[in-house]
PDB file of C-alpha atoms in Angstrom:
ATOM      1  CA  MET Z   1     -17.253 -34.197 -13.749  1.00  0.00           C
ATOM      2  CA  THR Z   2     -18.802 -35.067 -10.429  1.00  0.00           C
ATOM      3  CA  LYS Z   3     -16.687 -36.904  -8.098  1.00  0.00           C
ATOM      4  CA  LYS Z   4     -17.961 -40.586  -7.396  1.00  0.00           C
ATOM      5  CA  HIS Z   5     -18.426 -41.294  -3.437  1.00  0.00           C
ATOM      6  CA  LYS Z   6     -16.860 -44.098  -1.616  1.00  0.00           C
ATOM      7  CA  THR Z   7     -18.810 -46.948  -0.149  1.00  0.00           C
ATOM      8  CA  VAL Z   8     -18.197 -50.012   2.212  1.00  0.00           C
ATOM      9  CA  PHE Z   9     -17.897 -52.169  -0.901  1.00  0.00           C
ATOM     10  CA  GLU Z  10     -14.476 -51.092  -2.365  1.00  0.00           C
ATOM     11  CA  ALA Z  11     -11.542 -52.954  -1.746  1.00  0.00           C
ATOM     12  CA  ALA Z  12      -9.751 -50.203  -0.204  1.00  0.00           C
ATOM     13  CA  PHE Z  13     -12.510 -49.418   2.503  1.00  0.00           C
ATOM     14  CA  LYS Z  14     -11.190 -50.056   5.917  1.00  0.00           C
ATOM     15  CA  LEU Z  15     -12.618 -48.892   9.371  1.00  0.00           C
ATOM     16  CA  GLU Z  16     -10.429 -46.657  11.794  1.00  0.00           C
ATOM     17  CA  ASP Z  17     -10.565 -46.965  15.649  1.00  0.00           C
ATOM     18  CA  SER Z  18     -11.944 -43.126  15.507  1.00  0.00           C
ATOM     19  CA  ASP Z  19     -14.933 -44.307  13.423  1.00  0.00           C
ATOM     20  CA  LYS Z  20     -16.108 -46.797  16.595  1.00  0.00           C
ATOM     21  CA  VAL Z  21     -16.139 -43.727  18.858  1.00  0.00           C
ATOM     22  CA  PHE Z  22     -19.454 -42.040  18.942  1.00  0.00           C
ATOM     23  CA  ASN Z  23     -19.117 -38.741  20.894  1.00  0.00           C
ATOM     24  CA  TYR Z  24     -22.346 -37.027  19.667  1.00  0.00           C
ATOM     25  CA  GLN Z  25     -24.691 -35.273  22.451  1.00  0.00           C
ATOM     26  CA  ILE Z  26     -22.987 -37.866  24.733  1.00  0.00           C
ATOM     27  CA  GLU Z  27     -25.274 -37.646  27.771  1.00  0.00           C
ATOM     28  CA  LEU Z  28     -28.550 -37.483  25.841  1.00  0.00           C
ATOM     29  CA  THR Z  29     -27.578 -40.644  23.589  1.00  0.00           C
ATOM     30  CA  LYS Z  30     -27.007 -42.634  26.681  1.00  0.00           C
ATOM     31  CA  LYS Z  31     -30.209 -41.500  28.094  1.00  0.00           C
ATOM     32  CA  LEU Z  32     -32.082 -42.294  24.768  1.00  0.00           C
ATOM     33  CA  ASP Z  33     -29.811 -45.704  24.175  1.00  0.00           C
ATOM     34  CA  ASN Z  34     -31.135 -46.669  27.888  1.00  0.00           C
ATOM     35  CA  THR Z  35     -34.632 -45.673  27.587  1.00  0.00           C
ATOM     36  CA  ASN Z  36     -37.205 -48.788  28.068  1.00  0.00           C
ATOM     37  CA  ASP Z  37     -40.359 -46.306  29.113  1.00  0.00           C
ATOM     38  CA  LEU Z  38     -43.112 -46.347  26.852  1.00  0.00           C
ATOM     39  CA  PHE Z  39     -42.560 -43.758  24.525  1.00  0.00           C
ATOM     40  CA  ASN Z  40     -44.594 -40.014  25.260  1.00  0.00           C
ATOM     41  CA  GLN Z  41     -44.234 -36.557  23.922  1.00  0.00           C
ATOM     42  CA  ASP Z  42     -41.280 -35.802  26.378  1.00  0.00           C
ATOM     43  CA  ILE Z  43     -39.023 -38.603  24.916  1.00  0.00           C
ATOM     44  CA  ILE Z  44     -40.069 -37.716  21.242  1.00  0.00           C
ATOM     45  CA  ASN Z  45     -39.085 -34.325  22.088  1.00  0.00           C
ATOM     46  CA  GLU Z  46     -35.529 -35.398  23.133  1.00  0.00           C
ATOM     47  CA  ILE Z  47     -35.187 -37.662  20.142  1.00  0.00           C
ATOM     48  CA  VAL Z  48     -35.960 -34.989  17.843  1.00  0.00           C
ATOM     49  CA  LEU Z  49     -33.579 -32.614  19.399  1.00  0.00           C
ATOM     50  CA  TRP Z  50     -30.914 -35.448  19.400  1.00  0.00           C
ATOM     51  CA  LYS Z  51     -31.438 -35.718  15.734  1.00  0.00           C
ATOM     52  CA  VAL Z  52     -31.093 -31.959  15.007  1.00  0.00           C
ATOM     53  CA  ASN Z  53     -28.150 -31.593  17.516  1.00  0.00           C
ATOM     54  CA  ARG Z  54     -30.170 -28.811  19.266  1.00  0.00           C
ATOM     55  CA  PHE Z  55     -30.443 -30.399  23.054  1.00  0.00           C
ATOM     56  CA  ALA Z  56     -29.386 -28.273  25.714  1.00  0.00           C
ATOM     57  CA  LYS Z  57     -28.690 -29.422  29.193  1.00  0.00           C
ATOM     58  CA  VAL Z  58     -29.499 -27.151  31.668  1.00  0.00           C
ATOM     59  CA  ASP Z  59     -28.419 -27.895  35.212  1.00  0.00           C
ATOM     60  CA  GLU Z  60     -30.569 -27.367  38.418  1.00  0.00           C
ATOM     61  CA  ASP Z  61     -28.952 -23.973  39.718  1.00  0.00           C
ATOM     62  CA  ILE Z  62     -29.785 -22.380  36.112  1.00  0.00           C
ATOM     63  CA  LEU Z  63     -33.373 -23.843  36.466  1.00  0.00           C
ATOM     64  CA  LYS Z  64     -33.925 -22.457  39.912  1.00  0.00           C
ATOM     65  CA  LEU Z  65     -32.688 -18.897  38.822  1.00  0.00           C
ATOM     66  CA  LEU Z  66     -35.029 -19.213  35.819  1.00  0.00           C
ATOM     67  CA  ASN Z  67     -38.076 -19.970  38.058  1.00  0.00           C
ATOM     68  CA  SER Z  68     -36.999 -17.295  40.311  1.00  0.00           C
ATOM     69  CA  ILE Z  69     -38.293 -15.008  37.609  1.00  0.00           C
ATOM     70  CA  ASP Z  70     -41.801 -13.890  38.796  1.00  0.00           C
ATOM     71  CA  ILE Z  71     -44.287 -14.960  35.983  1.00  0.00           C
ATOM     72  CA  ASP Z  72     -46.659 -12.266  37.122  1.00  0.00           C
ATOM     73  CA  SER Z  73     -44.108  -9.422  36.871  1.00  0.00           C
ATOM     74  CA  ASN Z  74     -44.672  -6.486  34.485  1.00  0.00           C
ATOM     75  CA  GLN Z  75     -41.323  -5.098  35.471  1.00  0.00           C
ATOM     76  CA  LEU Z  76     -37.950  -5.980  34.051  1.00  0.00           C
ATOM     77  CA  ASP Z  77     -35.574  -6.836  36.698  1.00  0.00           C
ATOM     78  CA  GLU Z  78     -32.171  -6.073  34.649  1.00  0.00           C
ATOM     79  CA  LEU Z  79     -29.691  -7.512  37.090  1.00  0.00           C
ATOM     80  CA  LYS Z  80     -31.505 -10.814  37.459  1.00  0.00           C
ATOM     81  CA  THR Z  81     -31.880 -10.925  33.372  1.00  0.00           C
ATOM     82  CA  LYS Z  82     -28.256 -10.177  33.036  1.00  0.00           C
ATOM     83  CA  GLU Z  83     -27.507 -13.161  35.217  1.00  0.00           C
ATOM     84  CA  VAL Z  84     -29.777 -15.569  33.747  1.00  0.00           C
ATOM     85  CA  LEU Z  85     -28.703 -14.706  30.459  1.00  0.00           C
ATOM     86  CA  LYS Z  86     -25.123 -14.997  31.185  1.00  0.00           C
ATOM     87  CA  LYS Z  87     -25.556 -18.437  32.505  1.00  0.00           C
ATOM     88  CA  LEU Z  88     -27.899 -19.733  29.736  1.00  0.00           C
ATOM     89  CA  LEU Z  89     -25.373 -18.539  26.853  1.00  0.00           C
ATOM     90  CA  MET Z  90     -22.770 -20.342  28.574  1.00  0.00           C
ATOM     91  CA  ILE Z  91     -24.675 -23.732  27.695  1.00  0.00           C
ATOM     92  CA  LYS Z  92     -23.811 -25.561  24.562  1.00  0.00           C
ATOM     93  CA  GLY Z  93     -26.674 -25.383  22.143  1.00  0.00           C
ATOM     94  CA  ILE Z  94     -28.243 -22.085  23.360  1.00  0.00           C
ATOM     95  CA  GLN Z  95     -27.356 -18.714  21.724  1.00  0.00           C
ATOM     96  CA  LEU Z  96     -29.198 -15.371  22.193  1.00  0.00           C
ATOM     97  CA  PRO Z  97     -32.368 -16.572  20.129  1.00  0.00           C
ATOM     98  CA  MET Z  98     -33.175 -19.530  22.219  1.00  0.00           C
ATOM     99  CA  ALA Z  99     -32.098 -17.860  25.625  1.00  0.00           C
ATOM    100  CA  SER Z 100     -34.723 -15.188  24.709  1.00  0.00           C
ATOM    101  CA  THR Z 101     -37.101 -17.964  23.578  1.00  0.00           C
ATOM    102  CA  ILE Z 102     -36.803 -19.462  27.071  1.00  0.00           C
ATOM    103  CA  LEU Z 103     -37.259 -16.065  28.928  1.00  0.00           C
ATOM    104  CA  ARG Z 104     -40.266 -15.014  26.718  1.00  0.00           C
ATOM    105  CA  PHE Z 105     -42.287 -18.751  27.628  1.00  0.00           C
ATOM    106  CA  ARG Z 106     -41.192 -17.549  31.399  1.00  0.00           C
ATOM    107  CA  ASN Z 107     -42.768 -14.295  31.354  1.00  0.00           C
ATOM    108  CA  LYS Z 108     -44.115 -12.768  28.182  1.00  0.00           C
ATOM    109  CA  ASN Z 109     -44.941  -9.472  29.880  1.00  0.00           C
ATOM    110  CA  ILE Z 110     -41.291  -8.752  30.259  1.00  0.00           C
ATOM    111  CA  TYR Z 111     -39.499 -10.869  27.578  1.00  0.00           C
ATOM    112  CA  GLN Z 112     -39.675 -11.348  23.864  1.00  0.00           C
ATOM    113  CA  ILE Z 113     -38.075 -13.420  21.327  1.00  0.00           C
ATOM    114  CA  ILE Z 114     -35.377 -11.902  19.219  1.00  0.00           C
ATOM    115  CA  ASP Z 115     -34.908 -13.479  15.884  1.00  0.00           C
ATOM    116  CA  GLN Z 116     -33.594 -12.000  12.456  1.00  0.00           C
ATOM    117  CA  ARG Z 117     -37.228 -11.230  11.162  1.00  0.00           C
ATOM    118  CA  VAL Z 118     -38.235  -9.137  14.054  1.00  0.00           C
ATOM    119  CA  TYR Z 119     -34.968  -7.597  14.299  1.00  0.00           C
ATOM    120  CA  ARG Z 120     -34.785  -6.591  10.569  1.00  0.00           C
ATOM    121  CA  ILE Z 121     -38.222  -5.041  10.528  1.00  0.00           C
ATOM    122  CA  ILE Z 122     -37.543  -2.802  13.403  1.00  0.00           C
ATOM    123  CA  TYR Z 123     -33.899  -1.608  12.708  1.00  0.00           C
ATOM    124  CA  GLU Z 124     -33.390  -0.166   9.378  1.00  0.00           C
ATOM    125  CA  ASP Z 125     -30.279  -1.655   7.432  1.00  0.00           C
ATOM    126  CA  LYS Z 126     -29.202  -3.995  10.215  1.00  0.00           C
ATOM    127  CA  THR Z 127     -29.253  -7.711  10.321  1.00  0.00           C
ATOM    128  CA  LEU Z 128     -29.001  -9.712  13.707  1.00  0.00           C
ATOM    129  CA  GLU Z 129     -25.608 -11.148  13.582  1.00  0.00           C
ATOM    130  CA  LEU Z 130     -24.461 -12.911  16.825  1.00  0.00           C
ATOM    131  CA  LYS Z 131     -20.753 -14.275  17.456  1.00  0.00           C
ATOM    132  CA  THR Z 132     -21.523 -17.839  18.813  1.00  0.00           C
ATOM    133  CA  TYR Z 133     -18.319 -18.333  20.836  1.00  0.00           C
ATOM    134  CA  PRO Z 134     -18.930 -17.598  24.469  1.00  0.00           C
ATOM    135  CA  SER Z 135     -16.387 -15.499  25.557  1.00  0.00           C
ATOM    136  CA  GLU Z 136     -17.198 -12.761  28.451  1.00  0.00           C
ATOM    137  CA  LYS Z 137     -17.026  -9.969  26.048  1.00  0.00           C
ATOM    138  CA  ASN Z 138     -19.291 -11.609  23.583  1.00  0.00           C
ATOM    139  CA  ILE Z 139     -21.964 -12.561  26.162  1.00  0.00           C
ATOM    140  CA  ASN Z 140     -22.152  -9.085  27.455  1.00  0.00           C
ATOM    141  CA  GLU Z 141     -22.597  -7.609  23.905  1.00  0.00           C
ATOM    142  CA  GLN Z 142     -25.561 -10.088  23.408  1.00  0.00           C
ATOM    143  CA  ILE Z 143     -27.030  -8.903  26.795  1.00  0.00           C
ATOM    144  CA  ASP Z 144     -26.731  -5.376  25.588  1.00  0.00           C
ATOM    145  CA  ILE Z 145     -28.319  -6.044  22.180  1.00  0.00           C
ATOM    146  CA  TYR Z 146     -31.171  -7.866  23.958  1.00  0.00           C
ATOM    147  CA  LEU Z 147     -31.843  -5.268  26.570  1.00  0.00           C
ATOM    148  CA  LYS Z 148     -31.787  -2.627  23.926  1.00  0.00           C
ATOM    149  CA  TYR Z 149     -33.925  -4.578  21.830  1.00  0.00           C
ATOM    150  CA  LEU Z 150     -36.577  -5.215  24.460  1.00  0.00           C
ATOM    151  CA  SER Z 151     -36.701  -1.580  25.397  1.00  0.00           C
ATOM    152  CA  ASP Z 152     -37.461  -0.600  21.540  1.00  0.00           C
ATOM    153  CA  LEU Z 153     -40.079  -3.204  21.483  1.00  0.00           C
ATOM    154  CA  LYS Z 154     -41.520  -1.582  24.171  1.00  0.00           C
ATOM    155  CA  GLU Z 155     -41.774   1.606  22.490  1.00  0.00           C
ATOM    156  CA  ILE Z 156     -42.995   0.096  19.207  1.00  0.00           C
ATOM    157  CA  SER Z 157     -45.803  -1.638  21.070  1.00  0.00           C
ATOM    158  CA  ASN Z 158     -46.994   1.731  22.618  1.00  0.00           C
ATOM    159  CA  LYS Z 159     -46.466   3.447  19.276  1.00  0.00           C
ATOM    160  CA  LEU Z 160     -48.512   0.580  17.124  1.00  0.00           C
ATOM    161  CA  LYS Z 161     -50.955  -0.185  20.513  1.00  0.00           C
ATOM    162  CA  ILE Z 162     -49.987  -3.721  20.302  1.00  0.00           C
ATOM    163  CA  PRO Z 163     -49.914  -5.446  23.781  1.00  0.00           C
ATOM    164  CA  PHE Z 164     -46.167  -5.971  24.587  1.00  0.00           C
ATOM    165  CA  TYR Z 165     -46.811  -9.734  24.957  1.00  0.00           C
ATOM    166  CA  ASP Z 166     -47.900 -10.093  21.504  1.00  0.00           C
ATOM    167  CA  ILE Z 167     -45.423  -7.588  19.866  1.00  0.00           C
ATOM    168  CA  ASP Z 168     -42.667 -10.546  18.571  1.00  0.00           C
ATOM    169  CA  ARG Z 169     -45.231 -12.675  16.965  1.00  0.00           C
ATOM    170  CA  ILE Z 170     -47.019  -9.644  15.301  1.00  0.00           C
ATOM    171  CA  LEU Z 171     -43.749  -8.292  13.926  1.00  0.00           C
ATOM    172  CA  TYR Z 172     -42.666 -11.697  12.760  1.00  0.00           C
ATOM    173  CA  LYS Z 173     -45.801 -12.143  10.800  1.00  0.00           C
ATOM    174  CA  ALA Z 174     -45.327  -8.796   9.403  1.00  0.00           C
ATOM    175  CA  ASP Z 175     -41.955  -9.380   8.277  1.00  0.00           C
ATOM    176  CA  LYS Z 176     -42.912 -12.586   6.813  1.00  0.00           C
ATOM    177  CA  ARG Z 177     -45.415 -10.848   4.747  1.00  0.00           C
ATOM    178  CA  ILE Z 178     -43.651  -7.486   3.846  1.00  0.00           C
ATOM    179  CA  ASN Z 179     -40.195  -8.986   3.357  1.00  0.00           C
ATOM    180  CA  LYS Z 180     -40.980 -12.198   1.908  1.00  0.00           C
ATOM    181  CA  ASP Z 181     -38.892 -11.634  -1.149  1.00  0.00           C
ATOM    182  CA  ILE Z 182     -35.793 -10.941   0.704  1.00  0.00           C
ATOM    183  CA  PRO Z 183     -33.804 -14.165   1.999  1.00  0.00           C
ATOM    184  CA  LEU Z 184     -32.631 -14.161   5.630  1.00  0.00           C
ATOM    185  CA  LYS Z 185     -28.972 -15.081   6.614  1.00  0.00           C
ATOM    186  CA  ASN Z 186     -28.430 -18.754   7.341  1.00  0.00           C
ATOM    187  CA  TYR Z 187     -32.030 -19.525   6.549  1.00  0.00           C
TER     188      TYR Z 187
END
């Protein structure tokens, strides 16, 4: 027998003080609550990110660091990459797949997106399992995983004669086709 949920119409219903405190995406909620501008795509994107609780506030120092990555370079600057990743992975709402996505859109010739599909198609019997708490040890482990992943992707792109800047997307699609009947974790 399923348990019946409670409603506001029951005699025992009572609000508590804690019900009146809304602490969800505080900065973004305040910004959206006070938006009087005409809606544009940026505002819609913020609303969508607010709804799915995926908004990540990136401060000016991190933006400057990201923008210091040369968009025309083909050479990985490992020290800068580690610095950027450490700062990104400390931001609430940004984990390695999102951080790698940000980096990929900054320079696709150096960075590629790490996700479960591409990871499982290149690493036999392994799944991408990342701890989400931002400890120094955990962040360093994630950075090591990502740097190895980039190196391995470079080898695979050479072996398969696929441009590096397309490898993540091509392998993603290949995994969807080849492994379509094997469920991913957390999907």
